[in-house]
Structure formats: C-alpha cells, structure tokens
C-alpha cells in the first residue's frame, strides 16, 4: 500500500493511507467548511474523490467547490470526482444494507486505486442518511465498525461527517467508539474512546 502521507486540506493536517476519521459540524455551512477544502485538496493532488451527500445538496456542493478547483467540470467528466446522493448509495432500494454498501465501495473506492490508477482515493460521507426512516439504518455503527476492516485494504482516506444538530448523544458516543481518529478544529487526534471492531461488534450484538 502507498505509505506516503497526504494533506487533508485543513490546517496543514496530514493523514496516512487507510485512515478512517470522523468529524462533527453544525448545519450545512459547517459541513462545507470541512468538505470543500478536503475535496479540493484531493483533486489538486490527483487523487480520486468520492462524496456522499444528501441529494438536495449535490448541486449546491459542486457550486461551493467551484471557486476552489480550477477545472472542476473536467474533474467531473473525467470521473476524478464523483458526487453521489443517498438514494443511489446508502439507501438504494429504500433500505440500508451493509453488504451492498461494501460491495459499492469495492466497485468505486477500491477500483479507483486497483483499476483506474489513482494513487489514493479519498471519500467523504455525510451521514444524515442514517436519520431516514428506512429499514437497516439502525446498523449505522455496526457498519462504521466494519469500515475499520475495509480501510486498510486500499490507499484511501475515509472521512465521516456528523451533524451535531441532528444526531442524538447516544449515537455520537457510538460514532466515537468506531473511529480511530477524530478531526477537531484544525487537529486530528488519536481517539481515546475508540474500540476495536471485533470488540465493538461483540458488545453491539449483545446490547452492551
């Protein structure tokens, strides 16, 4: 796997391939303060960028990104940048399936470095899809735990974005347990609350 550190795009932070981090924000403006520089940096350095956002915000996000990326339309048409909405990713067929989502990630994130020749893939997921009333969304944190097994398979950075105005404290506690690193302000810290996937999933299954 690629061992070179890569710039996050925020505060001079560097990350290692295989990093899975979470970040918290307030509202759409707060999300874009994290998402836009993160994606712009990936495009600038020739990485594959994949974003998962609410369908209502897809075009808005591209317009917010445009002043920061000189050849944005080329990035889209060349498929260096993909902006997906929930209905075509997490909530296909009106439900969430961990198995199908990991298959999707293999096809798009894994293939970016395995088949398309990108040195690194960086993905960013707005996680409010889990607040929808759909079967399977209750599996959010089990899915997040398993992402830690997927992350080291490819040179990739996986950033999960949580709106503190919409998620409950109980969910945020479990989110912290499933991310080895946390982005806070202009720092990424090793998360002292992180629980290894096997241990978290064992507790999760027993309700512990």
mmCIF file of C-alpha atoms in Angstrom:
data_model
loop_
_atom_site.group_PDB
_atom_site.id
_atom_site.type_symbol
_atom_site.label_atom_id
_atom_site.label_comp_id
_atom_site.label_asym_id
_atom_site.label_seq_id
_atom_site.Cartn_x
_atom_site.Cartn_y
_atom_site.Cartn_z
ATOM 1 C CA UNK A 1 0.000 0.000 0.000
ATOM 2 C CA UNK A 2 1.029 3.613 -0.603
ATOM 3 C CA UNK A 3 2.787 4.804 2.532
ATOM 4 C CA UNK A 4 3.136 8.495 1.707
ATOM 5 C CA UNK A 5 1.223 10.882 3.948
ATOM 6 C CA UNK A 6 -1.346 13.082 2.266
ATOM 7 C CA UNK A 7 -2.575 16.574 3.112
ATOM 8 C CA UNK A 8 -6.120 16.679 4.488
ATOM 9 C CA UNK A 9 -6.634 20.192 3.141
ATOM 10 C CA UNK A 10 -7.435 21.661 6.563
ATOM 11 C CA UNK A 11 -4.929 23.290 8.891
ATOM 12 C CA UNK A 12 -1.875 21.578 7.418
ATOM 13 C CA UNK A 13 -3.061 18.208 8.750
ATOM 14 C CA UNK A 14 -1.567 15.119 7.139
ATOM 15 C CA UNK A 15 -3.137 11.679 7.129
ATOM 16 C CA UNK A 16 -1.887 8.202 6.320
ATOM 17 C CA UNK A 17 -3.473 5.944 3.700
ATOM 18 C CA UNK A 18 -6.003 3.724 5.464
ATOM 19 C CA UNK A 19 -7.136 6.396 7.907
ATOM 20 C CA UNK A 20 -10.810 6.393 8.912
ATOM 21 C CA UNK A 21 -11.770 9.569 10.728
ATOM 22 C CA UNK A 22 -14.915 11.311 11.887
ATOM 23 C CA UNK A 23 -15.671 14.992 12.136
ATOM 24 C CA UNK A 24 -18.558 16.891 13.685
ATOM 25 C CA UNK A 25 -20.204 20.054 12.459
ATOM 26 C CA UNK A 26 -23.254 22.259 12.826
ATOM 27 C CA UNK A 27 -25.519 22.647 9.780
ATOM 28 C CA UNK A 28 -24.766 22.705 6.053
ATOM 29 C CA UNK A 29 -22.343 25.627 6.299
ATOM 30 C CA UNK A 30 -20.320 23.795 8.930
ATOM 31 C CA UNK A 31 -20.254 20.680 6.759
ATOM 32 C CA UNK A 32 -18.942 22.631 3.779
ATOM 33 C CA UNK A 33 -16.168 24.184 5.872
ATOM 34 C CA UNK A 34 -14.822 20.634 6.209
ATOM 35 C CA UNK A 35 -15.922 19.030 2.980
ATOM 36 C CA UNK A 36 -14.898 21.669 0.434
ATOM 37 C CA UNK A 37 -11.183 22.018 1.352
ATOM 38 C CA UNK A 38 -10.936 18.248 1.841
ATOM 39 C CA UNK A 39 -12.203 17.533 -1.665
ATOM 40 C CA UNK A 40 -10.351 20.457 -3.273
ATOM 41 C CA UNK A 41 -7.049 19.203 -1.868
ATOM 42 C CA UNK A 42 -7.675 15.697 -3.166
ATOM 43 C CA UNK A 43 -8.457 16.975 -6.652
ATOM 44 C CA UNK A 44 -5.399 19.243 -6.601
ATOM 45 C CA UNK A 45 -3.102 16.344 -5.816
ATOM 46 C CA UNK A 46 -4.573 13.994 -8.416
ATOM 47 C CA UNK A 47 -6.482 11.700 -6.076
ATOM 48 C CA UNK A 48 -9.842 10.110 -6.739
ATOM 49 C CA UNK A 49 -12.542 11.906 -4.726
ATOM 50 C CA UNK A 50 -15.921 10.453 -3.839
ATOM 51 C CA UNK A 51 -18.572 12.347 -1.897
ATOM 52 C CA UNK A 52 -21.796 11.026 -0.480
ATOM 53 C CA UNK A 53 -24.242 13.832 0.240
ATOM 54 C CA UNK A 54 -27.939 14.470 0.533
ATOM 55 C CA UNK A 55 -29.498 14.657 -2.934
ATOM 56 C CA UNK A 56 -30.827 18.146 -2.159
ATOM 57 C CA UNK A 57 -27.277 19.424 -1.560
ATOM 58 C CA UNK A 58 -25.477 17.810 -4.502
ATOM 59 C CA UNK A 59 -25.545 20.743 -6.940
ATOM 60 C CA UNK A 60 -25.025 23.226 -4.127
ATOM 61 C CA UNK A 61 -21.915 21.396 -3.033
ATOM 62 C CA UNK A 62 -20.476 21.490 -6.563
ATOM 63 C CA UNK A 63 -21.088 25.239 -6.781
ATOM 64 C CA UNK A 64 -19.373 25.783 -3.441
ATOM 65 C CA UNK A 65 -16.462 23.694 -4.653
ATOM 66 C CA UNK A 66 -16.110 25.514 -7.990
ATOM 67 C CA UNK A 67 -14.154 28.598 -6.739
ATOM 68 C CA UNK A 68 -11.569 26.279 -5.181
ATOM 69 C CA UNK A 69 -10.990 23.945 -8.151
ATOM 70 C CA UNK A 70 -9.846 25.467 -11.454
ATOM 71 C CA UNK A 71 -11.005 22.606 -13.678
ATOM 72 C CA UNK A 72 -13.991 21.324 -11.749
ATOM 73 C CA UNK A 73 -16.056 20.339 -14.786
ATOM 74 C CA UNK A 74 -13.110 18.356 -16.148
ATOM 75 C CA UNK A 75 -12.746 16.598 -12.797
ATOM 76 C CA UNK A 76 -16.404 15.562 -13.026
ATOM 77 C CA UNK A 77 -16.401 14.480 -16.671
ATOM 78 C CA UNK A 78 -13.126 12.579 -16.262
ATOM 79 C CA UNK A 79 -14.644 10.875 -13.189
ATOM 80 C CA UNK A 80 -11.857 12.023 -10.889
ATOM 81 C CA UNK A 81 -14.709 13.407 -8.789
ATOM 82 C CA UNK A 82 -17.944 11.578 -8.084
ATOM 83 C CA UNK A 83 -20.711 13.153 -6.037
ATOM 84 C CA UNK A 84 -23.280 10.546 -5.096
ATOM 85 C CA UNK A 85 -26.594 11.014 -3.358
ATOM 86 C CA UNK A 86 -28.029 8.749 -0.689
ATOM 87 C CA UNK A 87 -30.701 7.203 -2.894
ATOM 88 C CA UNK A 88 -28.058 5.718 -5.190
ATOM 89 C CA UNK A 89 -25.662 4.608 -2.469
ATOM 90 C CA UNK A 90 -26.543 4.074 1.199
ATOM 91 C CA UNK A 91 -30.290 3.834 0.652
ATOM 92 C CA UNK A 92 -30.618 2.057 -2.646
ATOM 93 C CA UNK A 93 -33.987 0.309 -2.970
ATOM 94 C CA UNK A 94 -35.230 2.295 0.017
ATOM 95 C CA UNK A 95 -33.179 0.469 2.634
ATOM 96 C CA UNK A 96 -29.641 0.202 4.003
ATOM 97 C CA UNK A 97 -27.668 -2.998 3.522
ATOM 98 C CA UNK A 98 -24.130 -3.250 4.888
ATOM 99 C CA UNK A 99 -23.284 -5.999 2.417
ATOM 100 C CA UNK A 100 -24.448 -3.983 -0.578
ATOM 101 C CA UNK A 101 -22.681 -0.835 0.621
ATOM 102 C CA UNK A 102 -19.368 -2.638 1.000
ATOM 103 C CA UNK A 103 -19.856 -4.048 -2.492
ATOM 104 C CA UNK A 104 -20.451 -0.494 -3.719
ATOM 105 C CA UNK A 105 -17.271 0.716 -2.006
ATOM 106 C CA UNK A 106 -15.280 -2.079 -3.617
ATOM 107 C CA UNK A 107 -16.648 -1.115 -7.015
ATOM 108 C CA UNK A 108 -15.909 2.585 -6.657
ATOM 109 C CA UNK A 109 -13.323 3.304 -3.951
ATOM 110 C CA UNK A 110 -11.349 0.101 -4.318
ATOM 111 C CA UNK A 111 -11.488 0.184 -8.111
ATOM 112 C CA UNK A 112 -10.163 3.745 -8.173
ATOM 113 C CA UNK A 113 -6.742 2.585 -6.988
ATOM 114 C CA UNK A 114 -6.916 -1.041 -8.101
ATOM 115 C CA UNK A 115 -8.072 -0.486 -11.694
ATOM 116 C CA UNK A 116 -8.094 3.238 -12.534
ATOM 117 C CA UNK A 117 -4.543 4.087 -11.497
ATOM 118 C CA UNK A 118 -5.212 6.742 -8.881
ATOM 119 C CA UNK A 119 -2.544 6.846 -6.157
ATOM 120 C CA UNK A 120 -5.128 7.300 -3.424
ATOM 121 C CA UNK A 121 -8.900 7.567 -3.041
ATOM 122 C CA UNK A 122 -10.456 9.962 -0.576
ATOM 123 C CA UNK A 123 -14.105 9.588 0.321
ATOM 124 C CA UNK A 124 -16.332 11.809 2.418
ATOM 125 C CA UNK A 125 -19.724 10.735 3.665
ATOM 126 C CA UNK A 126 -22.384 12.970 5.115
ATOM 127 C CA UNK A 127 -24.023 10.524 7.489
ATOM 128 C CA UNK A 128 -27.506 12.038 7.842
ATOM 129 C CA UNK A 129 -28.864 9.239 5.629
ATOM 130 C CA UNK A 130 -28.982 7.202 8.858
ATOM 131 C CA UNK A 131 -31.714 9.519 10.156
ATOM 132 C CA UNK A 132 -34.083 8.495 7.388
ATOM 133 C CA UNK A 133 -36.979 6.167 8.165
ATOM 134 C CA UNK A 134 -35.730 3.161 6.218
ATOM 135 C CA UNK A 135 -35.032 -0.474 7.095
ATOM 136 C CA UNK A 136 -31.417 -1.095 8.077
ATOM 137 C CA UNK A 137 -30.402 2.427 9.131
ATOM 138 C CA UNK A 138 -30.112 1.182 12.706
ATOM 139 C CA UNK A 139 -26.997 -0.691 11.516
ATOM 140 C CA UNK A 140 -25.063 2.575 11.171
ATOM 141 C CA UNK A 141 -22.500 1.991 13.932
ATOM 142 C CA UNK A 142 -22.019 -1.702 13.109
ATOM 143 C CA UNK A 143 -21.237 -0.553 9.576
ATOM 144 C CA UNK A 144 -18.843 2.104 10.882
ATOM 145 C CA UNK A 145 -17.025 -0.521 12.957
ATOM 146 C CA UNK A 146 -16.591 -2.751 9.891
ATOM 147 C CA UNK A 147 -15.256 0.183 7.857
ATOM 148 C CA UNK A 148 -12.129 -0.159 10.015
ATOM 149 C CA UNK A 149 -11.559 -3.565 8.418
ATOM 150 C CA UNK A 150 -12.078 -2.169 4.926
ATOM 151 C CA UNK A 151 -9.954 0.982 5.322
ATOM 152 C CA UNK A 152 -6.520 -0.751 5.335
ATOM 153 C CA UNK A 153 -7.271 -2.716 2.160
ATOM 154 C CA UNK A 154 -6.525 0.188 -0.180
ATOM 155 C CA UNK A 155 -4.644 3.503 -0.132
ATOM 156 C CA UNK A 156 -7.656 5.540 0.882
ATOM 157 C CA UNK A 157 -8.844 8.162 3.343
ATOM 158 C CA UNK A 158 -12.390 7.841 4.674
ATOM 159 C CA UNK A 159 -13.980 10.885 6.331
ATOM 160 C CA UNK A 160 -17.389 10.557 8.021
ATOM 161 C CA UNK A 161 -19.303 13.764 8.726
ATOM 162 C CA UNK A 162 -21.852 14.033 11.539
ATOM 163 C CA UNK A 163 -24.162 16.986 12.123
ATOM 164 C CA UNK A 164 -24.320 17.568 15.876
ATOM 165 C CA UNK A 165 -27.638 19.381 15.432
ATOM 166 C CA UNK A 166 -29.312 16.215 14.145
ATOM 167 C CA UNK A 167 -27.753 13.178 15.830
ATOM 168 C CA UNK A 168 -28.508 12.213 19.411
ATOM 169 C CA UNK A 169 -25.846 11.962 22.080
ATOM 170 C CA UNK A 170 -26.199 8.154 22.217
ATOM 171 C CA UNK A 171 -25.373 7.843 18.541
ATOM 172 C CA UNK A 172 -22.430 10.234 18.813
ATOM 173 C CA UNK A 173 -20.997 8.103 21.630
ATOM 174 C CA UNK A 174 -21.066 5.031 19.384
ATOM 175 C CA UNK A 175 -19.640 7.043 16.490
ATOM 176 C CA UNK A 176 -16.686 7.928 18.689
ATOM 177 C CA UNK A 177 -16.204 4.253 19.525
ATOM 178 C CA UNK A 178 -15.931 3.326 15.843
ATOM 179 C CA UNK A 179 -13.416 5.887 14.556
ATOM 180 C CA UNK A 180 -9.693 5.584 15.367
ATOM 181 C CA UNK A 181 -9.139 9.285 14.715
ATOM 182 C CA UNK A 182 -11.245 12.421 15.174
ATOM 183 C CA UNK A 183 -10.962 15.749 13.395
ATOM 184 C CA UNK A 184 -11.406 18.559 15.899
ATOM 185 C CA UNK A 185 -10.883 22.081 14.633
ATOM 186 C CA UNK A 186 -7.550 22.094 12.857
ATOM 187 C CA UNK A 187 -6.281 18.946 14.532
ATOM 188 C CA UNK A 188 -6.684 15.216 14.069
ATOM 189 C CA UNK A 189 -6.290 13.318 17.316
ATOM 190 C CA UNK A 190 -5.943 9.648 18.146
ATOM 191 C CA UNK A 191 -9.334 8.818 19.611
ATOM 192 C CA UNK A 192 -9.079 7.552 23.226
ATOM 193 C CA UNK A 193 -12.672 6.224 23.033
ATOM 194 C CA UNK A 194 -12.042 4.023 20.006
ATOM 195 C CA UNK A 195 -12.974 0.348 20.376
ATOM 196 C CA UNK A 196 -11.551 -2.290 18.024
ATOM 197 C CA UNK A 197 -14.123 -3.641 15.544
ATOM 198 C CA UNK A 198 -14.402 -7.185 16.949
ATOM 199 C CA UNK A 199 -14.904 -5.910 20.489
ATOM 200 C CA UNK A 200 -17.377 -3.225 19.439
ATOM 201 C CA UNK A 201 -19.415 -5.646 17.321
ATOM 202 C CA UNK A 202 -19.487 -8.236 20.102
ATOM 203 C CA UNK A 203 -20.838 -5.601 22.506
ATOM 204 C CA UNK A 204 -23.197 -4.306 19.832
ATOM 205 C CA UNK A 205 -24.744 -7.733 19.281
ATOM 206 C CA UNK A 206 -25.346 -8.224 22.983
ATOM 207 C CA UNK A 207 -26.554 -4.677 23.556
ATOM 208 C CA UNK A 208 -23.563 -3.838 25.771
#
